[in-house]
Amino acid sequence: MEIGTIGAGDFAQAFAKQALKAGHKVKLSNSRGLESLRETVIQLGSGATAATTKEAAACEVVLLAVPWDNVPETLVSLPKWKNQILIDGTNPFHGKAGTFKPADVGNLSTSQLVAALAPGARVVKALNNMTVPNLEADPLVNGARRVAFISADDDGAKKRVQDLLEGFGYAVVDLGNLRDGGLIQQAGGPLAGRDFLERGEYR
C-alpha cells in the first residue's frame, strides 16, 4: 500500500518507519517543500519518497501529523477528499514542543473537527496517544504487543486501519466512534501518553 503523510516531523517519521518495515511505501510531505525532505527520505531508505501535500493526500491512506494550530489551514489548502482514509494523529495543543498549551475544543473530539475540515475523508483517530519513542520502537515488547487505539464513525475505514496497524505488529483496541473514543484517546483523556501492552504468545 502507498501511504501519505501530511507533516514530516518526528511523529510522521516514526510512523513511516513502521509502515516501511511492514512493506508499505510512504510519501512524506510538509509545508516547506520537497528539497527540505531530501535527507529525511534518504535516512528512511527504500520505499520512502518526498511529495507535495496534494500528492500525499491523494494516497489511499493518509496520516495527518501537523501541529494542531496548523490543522485548519493545512486541510483547507488540500483538494476535495475522495473517500481516502485520513488517520488523525493530532492532539489539541497550541504552540510547539516545550511551549505546549492545551487548546479548548469544547465538548467535541479533535477528530470531529478534523472530519468537518476534511469533507469526503474517512477519518480514523489512531496513534495520537503514543509518544514518539514508543511509536518508533518495536511493537513487540518482551513477548507482549504494544496496544494501539482506534476510533471512527466509518466502520469500513476503521477496519482498514486496524488491519494496517496489526500488520505493523500492534494489538488494536476499538474505542468506538470519533467523539467518544476520540475524547478518551486525545490529550486530556485517560489514555493520552500511556503505554499499554497486551500479553500473549507472539513471535
PDB file of C-alpha atoms in Angstrom:
ATOM      1  CA  MET A   1       0.000   0.000   0.000  1.00  0.00           C
ATOM      2  CA  GLU A   2       1.073   3.587  -0.615  1.00  0.00           C
ATOM      3  CA  ILE A   3       0.578   5.803   2.434  1.00  0.00           C
ATOM      4  CA  GLY A   4       0.898   9.597   2.509  1.00  0.00           C
ATOM      5  CA  THR A   5       1.871  11.759   5.454  1.00  0.00           C
ATOM      6  CA  ILE A   6       0.824  15.365   5.828  1.00  0.00           C
ATOM      7  CA  GLY A   7       3.631  16.546   8.045  1.00  0.00           C
ATOM      8  CA  ALA A   8       7.078  15.003   8.230  1.00  0.00           C
ATOM      9  CA  GLY A   9       8.231  15.654  11.779  1.00  0.00           C
ATOM     10  CA  ASP A  10       9.287  13.117  14.389  1.00  0.00           C
ATOM     11  CA  PHE A  11       5.814  11.580  14.720  1.00  0.00           C
ATOM     12  CA  ALA A  12       5.345  11.134  10.965  1.00  0.00           C
ATOM     13  CA  GLN A  13       8.847   9.705  10.601  1.00  0.00           C
ATOM     14  CA  ALA A  14       8.255   7.197  13.412  1.00  0.00           C
ATOM     15  CA  PHE A  15       5.038   6.115  11.690  1.00  0.00           C
ATOM     16  CA  ALA A  16       6.846   5.897   8.347  1.00  0.00           C
ATOM     17  CA  LYS A  17       9.486   3.578   9.824  1.00  0.00           C
ATOM     18  CA  GLN A  18       6.791   1.156  10.981  1.00  0.00           C
ATOM     19  CA  ALA A  19       4.977   1.343   7.628  1.00  0.00           C
ATOM     20  CA  LEU A  20       8.163   0.751   5.638  1.00  0.00           C
ATOM     21  CA  LYS A  21       9.136  -2.154   7.882  1.00  0.00           C
ATOM     22  CA  ALA A  22       5.734  -3.710   7.153  1.00  0.00           C
ATOM     23  CA  GLY A  23       6.380  -3.461   3.409  1.00  0.00           C
ATOM     24  CA  HIS A  24       4.402  -0.330   2.519  1.00  0.00           C
ATOM     25  CA  LYS A  25       5.546   2.714   0.551  1.00  0.00           C
ATOM     26  CA  VAL A  26       5.374   6.161   2.133  1.00  0.00           C
ATOM     27  CA  LYS A  27       5.062   9.603   0.552  1.00  0.00           C
ATOM     28  CA  LEU A  28       6.135  12.243   3.072  1.00  0.00           C
ATOM     29  CA  SER A  29       5.120  15.874   2.702  1.00  0.00           C
ATOM     30  CA  ASN A  30       5.447  19.098   4.636  1.00  0.00           C
ATOM     31  CA  SER A  31       4.859  22.811   4.222  1.00  0.00           C
ATOM     32  CA  ARG A  32       8.497  23.559   3.373  1.00  0.00           C
ATOM     33  CA  GLY A  33       8.691  21.655   0.114  1.00  0.00           C
ATOM     34  CA  LEU A  34      10.412  18.674  -1.461  1.00  0.00           C
ATOM     35  CA  GLU A  35      14.006  19.828  -1.015  1.00  0.00           C
ATOM     36  CA  SER A  36      13.592  20.062   2.761  1.00  0.00           C
ATOM     37  CA  LEU A  37      12.729  16.336   2.841  1.00  0.00           C
ATOM     38  CA  ARG A  38      15.785  15.108   0.938  1.00  0.00           C
ATOM     39  CA  GLU A  39      17.774  13.948   3.992  1.00  0.00           C
ATOM     40  CA  THR A  40      14.705  12.507   5.686  1.00  0.00           C
ATOM     41  CA  VAL A  41      13.795  10.184   2.821  1.00  0.00           C
ATOM     42  CA  ILE A  42      17.443   9.128   2.430  1.00  0.00           C
ATOM     43  CA  GLN A  43      17.566   8.178   6.109  1.00  0.00           C
ATOM     44  CA  LEU A  44      14.261   6.309   5.926  1.00  0.00           C
ATOM     45  CA  GLY A  45      15.513   4.338   2.954  1.00  0.00           C
ATOM     46  CA  SER A  46      13.847   2.338   0.214  1.00  0.00           C
ATOM     47  CA  GLY A  47      10.132   2.919  -0.151  1.00  0.00           C
ATOM     48  CA  ALA A  48      10.159   6.485   1.219  1.00  0.00           C
ATOM     49  CA  THR A  49       9.755   9.429  -1.167  1.00  0.00           C
ATOM     50  CA  ALA A  50       9.222  13.168  -0.841  1.00  0.00           C
ATOM     51  CA  ALA A  51       5.921  14.511  -2.143  1.00  0.00           C
ATOM     52  CA  THR A  52       3.795  17.630  -2.190  1.00  0.00           C
ATOM     53  CA  THR A  53       0.936  17.734   0.302  1.00  0.00           C
ATOM     54  CA  LYS A  54      -1.514  17.279  -2.574  1.00  0.00           C
ATOM     55  CA  GLU A  55       0.330  14.169  -3.762  1.00  0.00           C
ATOM     56  CA  ALA A  56       0.463  12.732  -0.246  1.00  0.00           C
ATOM     57  CA  ALA A  57      -3.233  13.446   0.323  1.00  0.00           C
ATOM     58  CA  ALA A  58      -4.117  11.526  -2.857  1.00  0.00           C
ATOM     59  CA  CYS A  59      -2.876   8.249  -1.359  1.00  0.00           C
ATOM     60  CA  GLU A  60      -5.348   5.602  -0.276  1.00  0.00           C
ATOM     61  CA  VAL A  61      -4.391   6.104   3.372  1.00  0.00           C
ATOM     62  CA  VAL A  62      -3.079   9.414   4.726  1.00  0.00           C
ATOM     63  CA  LEU A  63      -1.622  10.291   8.138  1.00  0.00           C
ATOM     64  CA  LEU A  64      -2.345  13.790   9.459  1.00  0.00           C
ATOM     65  CA  ALA A  65       0.666  14.718  11.573  1.00  0.00           C
ATOM     66  CA  VAL A  66       0.876  18.510  11.807  1.00  0.00           C
ATOM     67  CA  PRO A  67       0.684  20.759  14.900  1.00  0.00           C
ATOM     68  CA  TRP A  68      -2.872  21.494  15.982  1.00  0.00           C
ATOM     69  CA  ASP A  69      -2.506  25.190  15.179  1.00  0.00           C
ATOM     70  CA  ASN A  70      -1.722  24.256  11.560  1.00  0.00           C
ATOM     71  CA  VAL A  71      -4.574  21.806  11.049  1.00  0.00           C
ATOM     72  CA  PRO A  72      -7.227  24.228   9.667  1.00  0.00           C
ATOM     73  CA  GLU A  73      -5.010  25.942   7.085  1.00  0.00           C
ATOM     74  CA  THR A  74      -3.421  22.626   6.080  1.00  0.00           C
ATOM     75  CA  LEU A  75      -6.705  20.838   5.438  1.00  0.00           C
ATOM     76  CA  VAL A  76      -8.368  23.811   3.737  1.00  0.00           C
ATOM     77  CA  SER A  77      -5.463  24.044   1.286  1.00  0.00           C
ATOM     78  CA  LEU A  78      -5.953  20.486   0.004  1.00  0.00           C
ATOM     79  CA  PRO A  79      -8.141  19.317  -2.902  1.00  0.00           C
ATOM     80  CA  LYS A  80     -11.514  17.759  -2.144  1.00  0.00           C
ATOM     81  CA  TRP A  81     -11.164  14.383  -0.448  1.00  0.00           C
ATOM     82  CA  LYS A  82     -12.446  11.377  -2.400  1.00  0.00           C
ATOM     83  CA  ASN A  83     -13.021   8.759   0.302  1.00  0.00           C
ATOM     84  CA  GLN A  84      -9.356   8.420   1.278  1.00  0.00           C
ATOM     85  CA  ILE A  85      -8.789   7.222   4.827  1.00  0.00           C
ATOM     86  CA  LEU A  86      -7.364  10.040   6.954  1.00  0.00           C
ATOM     87  CA  ILE A  87      -5.628   8.838  10.104  1.00  0.00           C
ATOM     88  CA  ASP A  88      -5.806  11.691  12.602  1.00  0.00           C
ATOM     89  CA  GLY A  89      -2.726  11.626  14.805  1.00  0.00           C
ATOM     90  CA  THR A  90      -3.158  15.164  16.165  1.00  0.00           C
ATOM     91  CA  ASN A  91      -3.656  16.388  19.725  1.00  0.00           C
ATOM     92  CA  PRO A  92      -5.215  19.697  20.867  1.00  0.00           C
ATOM     93  CA  PHE A  93      -2.143  21.714  21.846  1.00  0.00           C
ATOM     94  CA  HIS A  94      -1.262  25.277  20.932  1.00  0.00           C
ATOM     95  CA  GLY A  95       2.405  26.070  20.314  1.00  0.00           C
ATOM     96  CA  LYS A  96       5.351  23.783  19.754  1.00  0.00           C
ATOM     97  CA  ALA A  97       7.200  21.204  21.841  1.00  0.00           C
ATOM     98  CA  GLY A  98       8.385  22.808  25.060  1.00  0.00           C
ATOM     99  CA  THR A  99       5.719  25.517  24.977  1.00  0.00           C
ATOM    100  CA  PHE A 100       2.544  23.437  24.636  1.00  0.00           C
ATOM    101  CA  LYS A 101      -0.713  24.856  25.981  1.00  0.00           C
ATOM    102  CA  PRO A 102      -3.957  22.830  25.884  1.00  0.00           C
ATOM    103  CA  ALA A 103      -6.402  24.050  23.250  1.00  0.00           C
ATOM    104  CA  ASP A 104     -10.083  24.500  24.022  1.00  0.00           C
ATOM    105  CA  VAL A 105     -12.060  22.299  21.613  1.00  0.00           C
ATOM    106  CA  GLY A 106     -15.294  22.358  23.593  1.00  0.00           C
ATOM    107  CA  ASN A 107     -17.105  19.052  24.006  1.00  0.00           C
ATOM    108  CA  LEU A 108     -16.060  17.715  20.599  1.00  0.00           C
ATOM    109  CA  SER A 109     -13.115  15.452  19.925  1.00  0.00           C
ATOM    110  CA  THR A 110     -10.338  16.853  17.773  1.00  0.00           C
ATOM    111  CA  SER A 111     -11.143  14.208  15.163  1.00  0.00           C
ATOM    112  CA  GLN A 112     -14.702  15.508  14.806  1.00  0.00           C
ATOM    113  CA  LEU A 113     -13.233  18.899  13.989  1.00  0.00           C
ATOM    114  CA  VAL A 114     -10.786  17.307  11.560  1.00  0.00           C
ATOM    115  CA  ALA A 115     -13.653  15.475   9.862  1.00  0.00           C
ATOM    116  CA  ALA A 116     -15.558  18.743   9.492  1.00  0.00           C
ATOM    117  CA  LEU A 117     -12.497  20.355   7.861  1.00  0.00           C
ATOM    118  CA  ALA A 118     -11.939  17.397   5.521  1.00  0.00           C
ATOM    119  CA  PRO A 119     -15.334  16.559   3.977  1.00  0.00           C
ATOM    120  CA  GLY A 120     -15.086  13.432   1.873  1.00  0.00           C
ATOM    121  CA  ALA A 121     -12.321  11.909   4.002  1.00  0.00           C
ATOM    122  CA  ARG A 122     -12.948   8.826   6.124  1.00  0.00           C
ATOM    123  CA  VAL A 123     -11.381   9.928   9.414  1.00  0.00           C
ATOM    124  CA  VAL A 124      -9.933   7.432  11.888  1.00  0.00           C
ATOM    125  CA  LYS A 125      -8.356   8.527  15.159  1.00  0.00           C
ATOM    126  CA  ALA A 126      -5.234   6.478  15.885  1.00  0.00           C
ATOM    127  CA  LEU A 127      -1.738   6.536  17.405  1.00  0.00           C
ATOM    128  CA  ASN A 128      -2.035  10.032  18.889  1.00  0.00           C
ATOM    129  CA  ASN A 129      -1.868   8.697  22.454  1.00  0.00           C
ATOM    130  CA  MET A 130       1.620   7.245  21.811  1.00  0.00           C
ATOM    131  CA  THR A 131       4.833   9.110  22.477  1.00  0.00           C
ATOM    132  CA  VAL A 132       7.245   9.265  19.543  1.00  0.00           C
ATOM    133  CA  PRO A 133       9.776   6.873  21.169  1.00  0.00           C
ATOM    134  CA  ASN A 134       7.031   4.285  21.721  1.00  0.00           C
ATOM    135  CA  LEU A 135       5.711   4.666  18.181  1.00  0.00           C
ATOM    136  CA  GLU A 136       9.218   4.297  16.809  1.00  0.00           C
ATOM    137  CA  ALA A 137      10.039   1.256  18.961  1.00  0.00           C
ATOM    138  CA  ASP A 138       9.321  -2.370  18.132  1.00  0.00           C
ATOM    139  CA  PRO A 139       5.618  -3.085  18.837  1.00  0.00           C
ATOM    140  CA  LEU A 140       6.677  -6.406  20.377  1.00  0.00           C
ATOM    141  CA  VAL A 141       7.933  -5.866  23.928  1.00  0.00           C
ATOM    142  CA  ASN A 142       9.108  -8.840  25.997  1.00  0.00           C
ATOM    143  CA  GLY A 143       6.570 -11.190  24.441  1.00  0.00           C
ATOM    144  CA  ALA A 144       3.706  -8.682  24.571  1.00  0.00           C
ATOM    145  CA  ARG A 145       2.335  -6.405  21.874  1.00  0.00           C
ATOM    146  CA  ARG A 146       2.003  -2.646  22.299  1.00  0.00           C
ATOM    147  CA  VAL A 147      -1.647  -1.547  22.123  1.00  0.00           C
ATOM    148  CA  ALA A 148      -2.871   0.933  19.516  1.00  0.00           C
ATOM    149  CA  PHE A 149      -6.313   2.509  19.986  1.00  0.00           C
ATOM    150  CA  ILE A 150      -8.618   3.451  17.124  1.00  0.00           C
ATOM    151  CA  SER A 151     -11.896   5.360  16.822  1.00  0.00           C
ATOM    152  CA  ALA A 152     -14.053   6.196  13.789  1.00  0.00           C
ATOM    153  CA  ASP A 153     -17.591   6.772  12.590  1.00  0.00           C
ATOM    154  CA  ASP A 154     -16.896   4.740   9.434  1.00  0.00           C
ATOM    155  CA  ASP A 155     -16.620   1.050  10.316  1.00  0.00           C
ATOM    156  CA  GLY A 156     -15.027   0.125   6.989  1.00  0.00           C
ATOM    157  CA  ALA A 157     -12.285   2.709   7.374  1.00  0.00           C
ATOM    158  CA  LYS A 158     -11.718   1.659  10.969  1.00  0.00           C
ATOM    159  CA  LYS A 159     -11.286  -1.962   9.900  1.00  0.00           C
ATOM    160  CA  ARG A 160      -8.745  -0.953   7.242  1.00  0.00           C
ATOM    161  CA  VAL A 161      -6.695   0.960   9.806  1.00  0.00           C
ATOM    162  CA  GLN A 162      -6.990  -1.907  12.271  1.00  0.00           C
ATOM    163  CA  ASP A 163      -5.605  -4.293   9.652  1.00  0.00           C
ATOM    164  CA  LEU A 164      -2.816  -1.819   8.841  1.00  0.00           C
ATOM    165  CA  LEU A 165      -1.743  -1.410  12.461  1.00  0.00           C
ATOM    166  CA  GLU A 166      -1.978  -5.122  13.182  1.00  0.00           C
ATOM    167  CA  GLY A 167       0.311  -5.561  10.191  1.00  0.00           C
ATOM    168  CA  PHE A 168       2.784  -3.267  11.935  1.00  0.00           C
ATOM    169  CA  GLY A 169       2.627  -5.616  14.938  1.00  0.00           C
ATOM    170  CA  TYR A 170       0.244  -3.757  17.274  1.00  0.00           C
ATOM    171  CA  ALA A 171      -2.640  -5.154  19.282  1.00  0.00           C
ATOM    172  CA  VAL A 172      -5.544  -2.919  18.254  1.00  0.00           C
ATOM    173  CA  VAL A 173      -8.385  -1.875  20.570  1.00  0.00           C
ATOM    174  CA  ASP A 174     -11.541  -0.315  19.099  1.00  0.00           C
ATOM    175  CA  LEU A 175     -12.841   2.552  21.260  1.00  0.00           C
ATOM    176  CA  GLY A 176     -15.958   3.269  19.218  1.00  0.00           C
ATOM    177  CA  ASN A 177     -16.909   6.475  17.410  1.00  0.00           C
ATOM    178  CA  LEU A 178     -14.934   9.657  16.795  1.00  0.00           C
ATOM    179  CA  ARG A 179     -16.493  11.589  19.635  1.00  0.00           C
ATOM    180  CA  ASP A 180     -16.488   9.083  22.485  1.00  0.00           C
ATOM    181  CA  GLY A 181     -13.346   7.199  21.517  1.00  0.00           C
ATOM    182  CA  GLY A 182     -11.556  10.328  20.376  1.00  0.00           C
ATOM    183  CA  LEU A 183     -12.075  12.080  23.710  1.00  0.00           C
ATOM    184  CA  ILE A 184     -10.622   9.080  25.539  1.00  0.00           C
ATOM    185  CA  GLN A 185      -7.553   8.954  23.264  1.00  0.00           C
ATOM    186  CA  GLN A 186      -6.636  12.603  22.787  1.00  0.00           C
ATOM    187  CA  ALA A 187      -4.596  14.799  25.096  1.00  0.00           C
ATOM    188  CA  GLY A 188      -6.535  15.340  28.310  1.00  0.00           C
ATOM    189  CA  GLY A 189      -8.149  11.906  28.055  1.00  0.00           C
ATOM    190  CA  PRO A 190      -7.305   8.910  30.259  1.00  0.00           C
ATOM    191  CA  LEU A 191      -5.237   7.096  27.586  1.00  0.00           C
ATOM    192  CA  ALA A 192      -3.098  10.027  26.446  1.00  0.00           C
ATOM    193  CA  GLY A 193       0.624   9.355  26.690  1.00  0.00           C
ATOM    194  CA  ARG A 194       0.147   5.972  28.364  1.00  0.00           C
ATOM    195  CA  ASP A 195       1.809   2.788  27.156  1.00  0.00           C
ATOM    196  CA  PHE A 196      -0.305  -0.373  27.207  1.00  0.00           C
ATOM    197  CA  LEU A 197       0.829  -3.903  26.370  1.00  0.00           C
ATOM    198  CA  GLU A 198      -1.256  -6.984  25.582  1.00  0.00           C
ATOM    199  CA  ARG A 199       0.200 -10.239  26.790  1.00  0.00           C
ATOM    200  CA  GLY A 200       0.146 -13.297  24.587  1.00  0.00           C
ATOM    201  CA  GLU A 201       2.272 -15.727  22.625  1.00  0.00           C
ATOM    202  CA  TYR A 202       3.685 -13.627  19.801  1.00  0.00           C
ATOM    203  CA  ARG A 203       6.655 -14.272  17.573  1.00  0.00           C
TER     204      ARG A 203
END
